[in-house]
Amino acid sequence: MRTPKLPFSGRSRRNIRVRRRTAAAAGMAVFLVACSGTTPEHRPAPSAPTPAAPSSAAPPPAPSSTPAPSSTPDPNVAALPVPSGWLAGRSGDAGRLVLLGDSFAAGEGAGDYRPAVPGYRDSCHRSLHPVGTDLFAPENITNIACSRATTGHLEELQQLVTGDSGRDAESVPAQLAQLQAADPTLVLLSVGGNDLDFAGLLQACLLEAQSCSENPQLREDATEQLAGLQPALAEAYARTAAAVTVPVLVLPYPQLFDAPQDGCGRLDPGEQAFARQLITDLNATIRSAVVASPAANIFYVDEVEGALTGHGACSRDPYVHSANVSGLLEAAGSRAADQELLHPTRDGYRAMTRELIRWADQNPAPGTQ
């Protein structure tokens, strides 16, 4: 499957390339990869399966008082509730989880990364602690998601950046090809943000003298990109749902910013609001594609949208790697830290898992067999 070329003006593409070259020349390694809003409709939740044998498998940033988050779990964070109903039957020691898609499925920001290519430190950043993994035995988790993946990478090779060299040296197989070798009881999927080029849009907020919230061209670009995204999502969901008979839970992107009150490093309140609206609109597009899907085994987990509420990137207790001055300085010297900007911490992914459990408890009706 090739990702459809989304409508994006030549002027807009040139502007983003200029912004990225400007960032590199200034030594600002600020590649903000991220990608809720309204409560969506969703399909009934799936039923528990028959038990099976486990398988193995610009100006410098302004100072900020926001503390830097840690990848080490906070002992004060409440323990996760125990899943019940259909989710209990698909998780635990007998459950087998597969994670598909981009950085928010791979666990970017949670640390403890395992290489997608043996012998390399690569840009997939497949963590041991992404969303959902607390509910499964470690040996029954297959993480084939990869940072920077688009909808096209579900069925195409993905080129990787290895080490801190910035060189594309290796690639990983198409994710659905890898899925065929697994035997999951549950699939979690997060994809679409990299198709939107959320990174380029946020770079504009960081590098332009004019506030991006006041730039009508950026809003027009985002609207055009979103209009072209739904067909790519629809095809991705159809292909994934056809590859397995078990439930495929589509995750929205968690809202990374709380309602803005003050500046957050280089981002003023208007720019934070702009980013919030981008995430809201992206999730609405994802939700629409799931609802329109004829597949019986694909579901939209709306509760995850608000998982980081009160712990956004600019909060006093962030569950997100923030773009404050310390975060930007660390990212400038490390490609790994650069990728983690504006991604959940380990506590953030646990918060997303908590909302996944809540959603499952609220949707007990049987679905797939």
Coordinates of C-alpha atoms in Angstrom, one line a residue:
M1 CA 0.0 0.0 0.0
R2 CA 1.4 3.4 -1.0
T3 CA 0.4 6.3 1.1
P4 CA -1.7 8.7 -1.1
K5 CA 0.0 12.0 -1.8
L6 CA -1.8 14.4 0.4
P7 CA -2.7 17.8 -1.0
F8 CA 0.0 20.2 0.2
S9 CA 0.9 23.4 -1.6
G10 CA 4.4 23.7 -3.2
R11 CA 4.9 26.9 -1.3
S12 CA 4.1 25.2 2.0
R13 CA 6.5 22.4 1.3
R14 CA 9.3 24.8 0.4
N15 CA 8.6 26.8 3.6
I16 CA 8.9 23.8 5.8
R17 CA 12.1 22.7 4.1
V18 CA 13.5 26.2 4.7
R19 CA 12.4 26.0 8.3
R20 CA 14.2 22.7 8.8
R21 CA 17.4 23.9 7.1
T22 CA 17.3 27.0 9.3
A23 CA 16.9 24.9 12.4
A24 CA 19.9 22.7 11.5
A25 CA 22.0 25.8 10.8
A26 CA 21.2 27.2 14.1
G27 CA 22.0 24.0 15.9
M28 CA 18.4 23.5 17.0
A29 CA 17.7 19.8 16.8
V30 CA 14.0 20.2 17.4
F31 CA 12.3 17.5 15.5
L32 CA 8.9 17.5 17.3
V33 CA 7.2 14.3 16.3
A34 CA 3.8 14.0 17.8
C35 CA 0.8 13.4 16.6
S36 CA -9.0 15.1 23.1
G37 CA -11.4 16.7 22.1
T38 CA -15.0 15.8 21.3
T39 CA -16.2 12.5 22.6
P40 CA -16.5 10.2 19.5
E41 CA -18.9 7.4 18.6
H42 CA -17.4 3.9 18.7
R43 CA -18.3 0.4 18.0
P44 CA -19.2 -2.1 20.8
A45 CA -16.2 -3.7 22.6
P46 CA -15.0 -7.1 21.6
S47 CA -15.6 -10.3 23.5
A48 CA -13.1 -12.6 25.2
P49 CA -11.4 -15.2 23.1
T50 CA -11.0 -18.9 23.4
P51 CA -7.7 -19.4 25.4
A52 CA -4.7 -20.3 23.3
A53 CA -1.2 -21.3 23.9
P54 CA 1.1 -18.2 24.5
S55 CA 3.5 -17.4 21.7
S56 CA 6.9 -15.8 22.2
A57 CA 8.0 -13.3 20.4
A58 CA 14.7 31.0 15.7
P59 CA 15.1 33.2 19.0
P60 CA 16.5 31.0 21.7
P61 CA 13.8 29.4 23.9
A62 CA 12.7 31.4 26.9
P63 CA 13.4 29.9 30.4
S64 CA 10.6 27.7 31.8
S65 CA 9.9 26.5 35.3
T66 CA 8.3 23.3 34.0
P67 CA 10.2 20.4 35.5
A68 CA 11.8 17.9 33.1
P69 CA 9.8 14.6 33.2
S70 CA 11.5 11.3 33.9
S71 CA 11.3 7.9 32.1
T72 CA 11.4 6.2 35.5
P73 CA 7.9 5.5 36.8
D74 CA 6.7 7.7 39.6
P75 CA 6.0 5.5 42.8
N76 CA 3.2 8.0 43.7
V77 CA 1.2 7.2 40.6
A78 CA -1.8 5.1 41.4
A79 CA -1.6 1.4 40.5
L80 CA -3.5 0.4 37.4
P81 CA -7.0 -1.2 37.9
V82 CA -7.3 -4.9 37.1
P83 CA -9.1 -5.4 33.7
S84 CA -12.4 -7.1 33.8
G85 CA -14.8 -8.6 31.3
W86 CA -13.6 -9.2 27.7
L87 CA -10.3 -7.4 28.2
A88 CA -9.4 -9.7 31.1
G89 CA -9.9 -12.6 28.8
R90 CA -7.6 -11.1 26.1
S91 CA -4.8 -10.0 28.4
G92 CA -2.9 -11.4 31.4
D93 CA -0.7 -14.4 31.2
A94 CA -2.7 -16.0 28.4
G95 CA -3.0 -12.8 26.3
R96 CA -0.7 -11.9 23.4
L97 CA -0.4 -8.2 22.5
V98 CA 0.9 -6.7 19.2
L99 CA 1.6 -3.0 18.8
L100 CA 1.4 -1.5 15.4
G101 CA 2.0 2.0 13.9
D102 CA 4.0 5.0 14.9
S103 CA 5.9 6.4 17.9
F104 CA 2.8 6.5 20.2
A105 CA 2.4 2.7 19.8
A106 CA 6.2 2.0 19.9
G107 CA 6.5 3.8 23.3
E108 CA 8.7 6.7 22.2
G109 CA 9.6 8.6 25.4
A110 CA 9.3 5.7 27.8
G111 CA 12.9 4.5 27.6
D112 CA 14.3 1.0 27.6
Y113 CA 14.4 0.8 23.8
R114 CA 15.1 -2.5 22.0
P115 CA 16.6 -2.4 18.5
A116 CA 14.4 -3.2 15.5
V117 CA 17.6 -4.2 13.7
P118 CA 20.0 -6.3 15.8
G119 CA 23.3 -4.6 16.6
Y120 CA 22.0 -1.1 16.0
R121 CA 20.6 1.8 18.1
D122 CA 17.9 2.8 15.7
S123 CA 15.2 5.3 15.3
C124 CA 12.2 2.9 15.8
H125 CA 12.6 3.4 19.6
R126 CA 10.6 0.3 20.5
S127 CA 10.2 0.6 24.2
L128 CA 9.4 -2.1 26.8
H129 CA 6.8 0.2 28.3
P130 CA 4.3 1.5 25.7
V131 CA 0.6 1.6 26.2
G132 CA -1.1 -1.6 27.2
T133 CA 2.1 -3.6 28.0
D134 CA 1.4 -3.5 31.8
L135 CA -1.5 -5.9 31.1
F136 CA 0.5 -8.7 29.5
A137 CA 3.3 -11.0 30.3
P138 CA 6.5 -9.5 28.8
E139 CA 7.2 -12.6 26.7
N140 CA 3.8 -12.3 25.1
I141 CA 4.3 -8.7 23.8
T142 CA 5.3 -8.1 20.2
N143 CA 6.2 -4.5 19.5
I144 CA 6.5 -3.9 15.8
A145 CA 5.5 -0.2 15.8
C146 CA 8.2 2.3 14.8
S147 CA 8.7 6.0 15.4
R148 CA 8.1 8.1 12.2
A149 CA 5.9 5.4 10.6
T150 CA 3.1 6.5 8.3
T151 CA 0.1 4.7 7.1
G152 CA 2.2 3.5 4.2
H153 CA 4.7 1.7 6.4
L154 CA 2.0 -0.8 7.4
E155 CA 2.7 -2.4 4.0
E156 CA 6.0 -0.9 3.0
L157 CA 9.6 -1.1 4.2
Q158 CA 10.6 1.7 6.6
Q159 CA 14.0 3.2 6.4
L160 CA 15.7 3.8 9.8
V161 CA 18.1 6.3 11.2
T162 CA 20.8 4.4 13.2
G163 CA 22.8 5.6 16.1
D164 CA 23.4 9.4 16.4
S165 CA 24.9 9.6 12.9
G166 CA 21.6 10.6 11.3
R167 CA 22.3 8.1 8.5
D168 CA 19.6 6.0 6.9
A169 CA 21.5 2.7 7.1
E170 CA 18.9 0.0 7.7
S171 CA 15.2 -0.8 7.1
V172 CA 12.5 -2.8 8.8
P173 CA 9.9 -4.9 7.0
A174 CA 6.4 -3.8 6.5
Q175 CA 4.5 -4.0 9.7
L176 CA 1.6 -6.1 8.5
A177 CA 4.1 -8.6 7.1
Q178 CA 5.6 -8.9 10.6
L179 CA 2.1 -9.2 12.1
Q180 CA 1.5 -12.3 10.1
A181 CA 4.2 -14.1 12.1
A182 CA 2.5 -13.2 15.4
D183 CA -0.6 -14.8 17.0
P184 CA -2.2 -11.9 19.0
T185 CA -5.3 -11.9 21.1
L186 CA -5.3 -8.1 20.9
V187 CA -3.8 -5.5 18.5
L188 CA -3.2 -1.8 19.4
L189 CA -2.7 0.6 16.5
S190 CA -1.7 4.3 16.4
V191 CA -1.0 5.9 13.0
G192 CA -1.7 9.1 11.0
G193 CA 0.2 11.8 12.8
N194 CA 3.3 11.5 10.6
D195 CA 1.1 11.6 7.5
L196 CA -0.2 15.0 8.7
D197 CA 3.4 16.3 9.2
F198 CA 2.6 17.5 12.7
A199 CA 6.4 17.9 13.2
G200 CA 6.7 20.4 10.4
L201 CA 3.8 22.4 11.7
L202 CA 5.2 22.6 15.2
Q203 CA 8.6 23.5 13.9
A204 CA 6.9 26.6 12.4
C205 CA 5.7 27.5 15.9
L206 CA 9.3 27.2 17.2
L207 CA 11.2 29.0 14.4
E208 CA 8.9 31.7 13.0
A209 CA 9.0 35.2 14.5
Q210 CA 5.3 35.4 13.9
S211 CA 3.1 33.3 16.2
C212 CA 1.9 30.2 14.2
S213 CA -1.5 30.8 15.7
E214 CA -1.7 34.0 13.6
N215 CA -0.4 32.4 10.4
P216 CA -3.4 31.5 8.1
Q217 CA -1.2 29.6 5.7
L218 CA -0.4 27.0 8.5
R219 CA -4.1 26.5 9.2
E220 CA -4.8 26.1 5.5
D221 CA -2.0 23.5 5.2
A222 CA -3.3 21.5 8.2
T223 CA -6.9 21.6 6.8
E224 CA -5.7 20.4 3.4
Q225 CA -3.6 17.6 4.9
L226 CA -6.5 16.4 7.1
A227 CA -8.8 16.3 4.1
G228 CA -6.5 13.9 2.3
L229 CA -5.7 11.7 5.3
Q230 CA -9.0 9.9 5.8
P231 CA -8.7 7.7 2.6
A232 CA -5.2 6.6 3.7
L233 CA -6.5 5.8 7.2
A234 CA -9.5 3.9 5.8
E235 CA -7.2 1.7 3.7
A236 CA -4.8 1.1 6.6
Y237 CA -7.7 0.0 8.9
A238 CA -9.1 -2.3 6.2
R239 CA -5.8 -4.0 5.6
T240 CA -5.1 -4.4 9.4
A241 CA -8.5 -5.7 10.2
A242 CA -8.3 -8.2 7.4
A243 CA -4.9 -9.5 8.6
V244 CA -6.3 -10.7 12.0
T245 CA -9.5 -12.0 13.4
V246 CA -8.9 -10.5 16.9
P247 CA -9.9 -6.9 18.0
V248 CA -7.8 -4.0 16.6
L249 CA -8.1 -1.1 19.0
V250 CA -7.3 2.2 17.2
L251 CA -5.8 4.7 19.7
P252 CA -6.3 8.5 19.4
Y253 CA -3.4 10.8 20.1
P254 CA -3.4 12.0 23.7
Q255 CA -3.8 15.7 24.1
L256 CA -0.3 16.9 24.9
F257 CA -1.2 20.3 26.2
D258 CA -3.7 21.4 28.9
A259 CA -5.8 24.5 28.3
P260 CA -3.1 27.1 27.9
Q261 CA -2.6 29.9 30.5
D262 CA 1.0 30.9 30.2
G263 CA 3.9 30.5 27.7
C264 CA 5.6 27.1 27.6
G265 CA 9.3 27.7 26.5
R266 CA 9.1 28.8 22.9
L267 CA 5.4 28.2 22.6
D268 CA 3.0 31.1 23.5
P269 CA -0.6 30.4 24.7
G270 CA -1.9 30.9 21.2
E271 CA 0.5 28.4 19.7
Q272 CA -0.4 25.8 22.4
A273 CA -4.1 26.3 21.5
F274 CA -3.1 25.8 17.9
A275 CA -1.4 22.5 18.7
R276 CA -4.4 21.4 20.8
Q277 CA -6.7 22.1 17.9
L278 CA -4.5 20.1 15.5
I279 CA -4.6 17.1 17.8
T280 CA -8.4 17.4 18.2
D281 CA -8.9 17.7 14.4
L282 CA -6.6 14.7 13.8
N283 CA -8.4 12.6 16.2
A284 CA -11.7 13.5 14.7
T285 CA -10.4 12.4 11.3
I286 CA -9.2 9.1 12.8
R287 CA -12.5 8.5 14.6
S288 CA -14.5 9.1 11.4
A289 CA -12.4 6.6 9.5
V290 CA -12.9 4.0 12.2
V291 CA -16.7 4.6 12.4
A292 CA -16.9 4.4 8.6
S293 CA -15.0 1.1 8.4
P294 CA -17.1 -2.0 7.5
A295 CA -14.7 -4.2 9.4
A296 CA -16.3 -5.8 12.5
N297 CA -13.1 -6.1 14.5
I298 CA -11.9 -2.5 14.6
F299 CA -12.7 -0.1 17.4
Y300 CA -11.8 3.5 18.4
V301 CA -10.7 3.9 22.1
D302 CA -11.9 7.5 22.7
E303 CA -11.0 7.6 26.4
V304 CA -7.3 7.7 25.6
E305 CA -7.7 11.2 24.1
G306 CA -7.8 12.8 27.6
A307 CA -5.3 10.4 29.3
L308 CA -2.7 13.2 30.0
T309 CA -5.2 15.8 31.3
G310 CA -3.6 17.8 34.1
H311 CA -0.1 16.4 33.2
G312 CA 0.4 18.1 29.8
A313 CA 3.7 19.3 28.4
C314 CA 3.5 22.7 30.3
S315 CA 2.1 21.4 33.6
R316 CA 3.9 21.3 36.9
D317 CA 3.8 17.5 36.8
P318 CA 4.2 16.6 33.1
Y319 CA 3.7 13.2 31.7
V320 CA 5.2 14.5 28.5
H321 CA 8.7 15.3 27.4
S322 CA 8.4 19.0 27.2
A323 CA 9.9 21.6 24.8
N324 CA 11.1 23.8 27.6
V325 CA 14.7 25.1 27.7
S326 CA 16.2 22.1 29.3
G327 CA 14.4 19.7 26.9
L328 CA 15.5 21.7 23.9
L329 CA 19.2 21.8 25.0
E330 CA 19.2 18.0 25.7
A331 CA 17.6 17.4 22.3
A332 CA 20.2 19.5 20.5
G333 CA 22.9 17.1 21.7
S334 CA 21.2 13.8 21.3
R335 CA 19.1 12.4 18.5
A336 CA 17.4 10.0 20.9
A337 CA 16.3 12.9 23.2
D338 CA 15.3 14.9 20.1
Q339 CA 12.8 12.1 19.1
E340 CA 11.4 12.0 22.6
L341 CA 10.2 15.6 22.6
L342 CA 6.4 15.9 23.0
H343 CA 6.0 12.2 23.6
P344 CA 4.6 10.6 26.8
T345 CA 6.9 9.5 29.6
R346 CA 6.5 6.0 31.1
D347 CA 3.9 7.5 33.5
G348 CA 2.2 9.0 30.4
Y349 CA 1.8 5.6 28.8
R350 CA 0.5 4.1 32.1
A351 CA -2.1 6.8 32.1
M352 CA -3.1 5.9 28.6
T353 CA -3.3 2.2 29.7
R354 CA -5.6 3.3 32.6
E355 CA -8.0 5.0 30.1
L356 CA -7.9 1.9 27.8
I357 CA -9.0 -0.2 30.8
R358 CA -11.8 2.4 31.5
W359 CA -12.9 2.3 27.9
A360 CA -13.1 -1.5 28.0
D361 CA -15.1 -1.5 31.2
Q362 CA -17.6 1.0 29.7
N363 CA -18.0 -1.1 26.5
P364 CA -18.9 -4.6 27.6
A365 CA -21.1 -5.6 24.7
P366 CA -19.8 -8.6 22.6
G367 CA -18.1 -7.9 19.3
T368 CA -15.8 -10.2 17.5
Q369 CA -15.4 -13.9 18.3

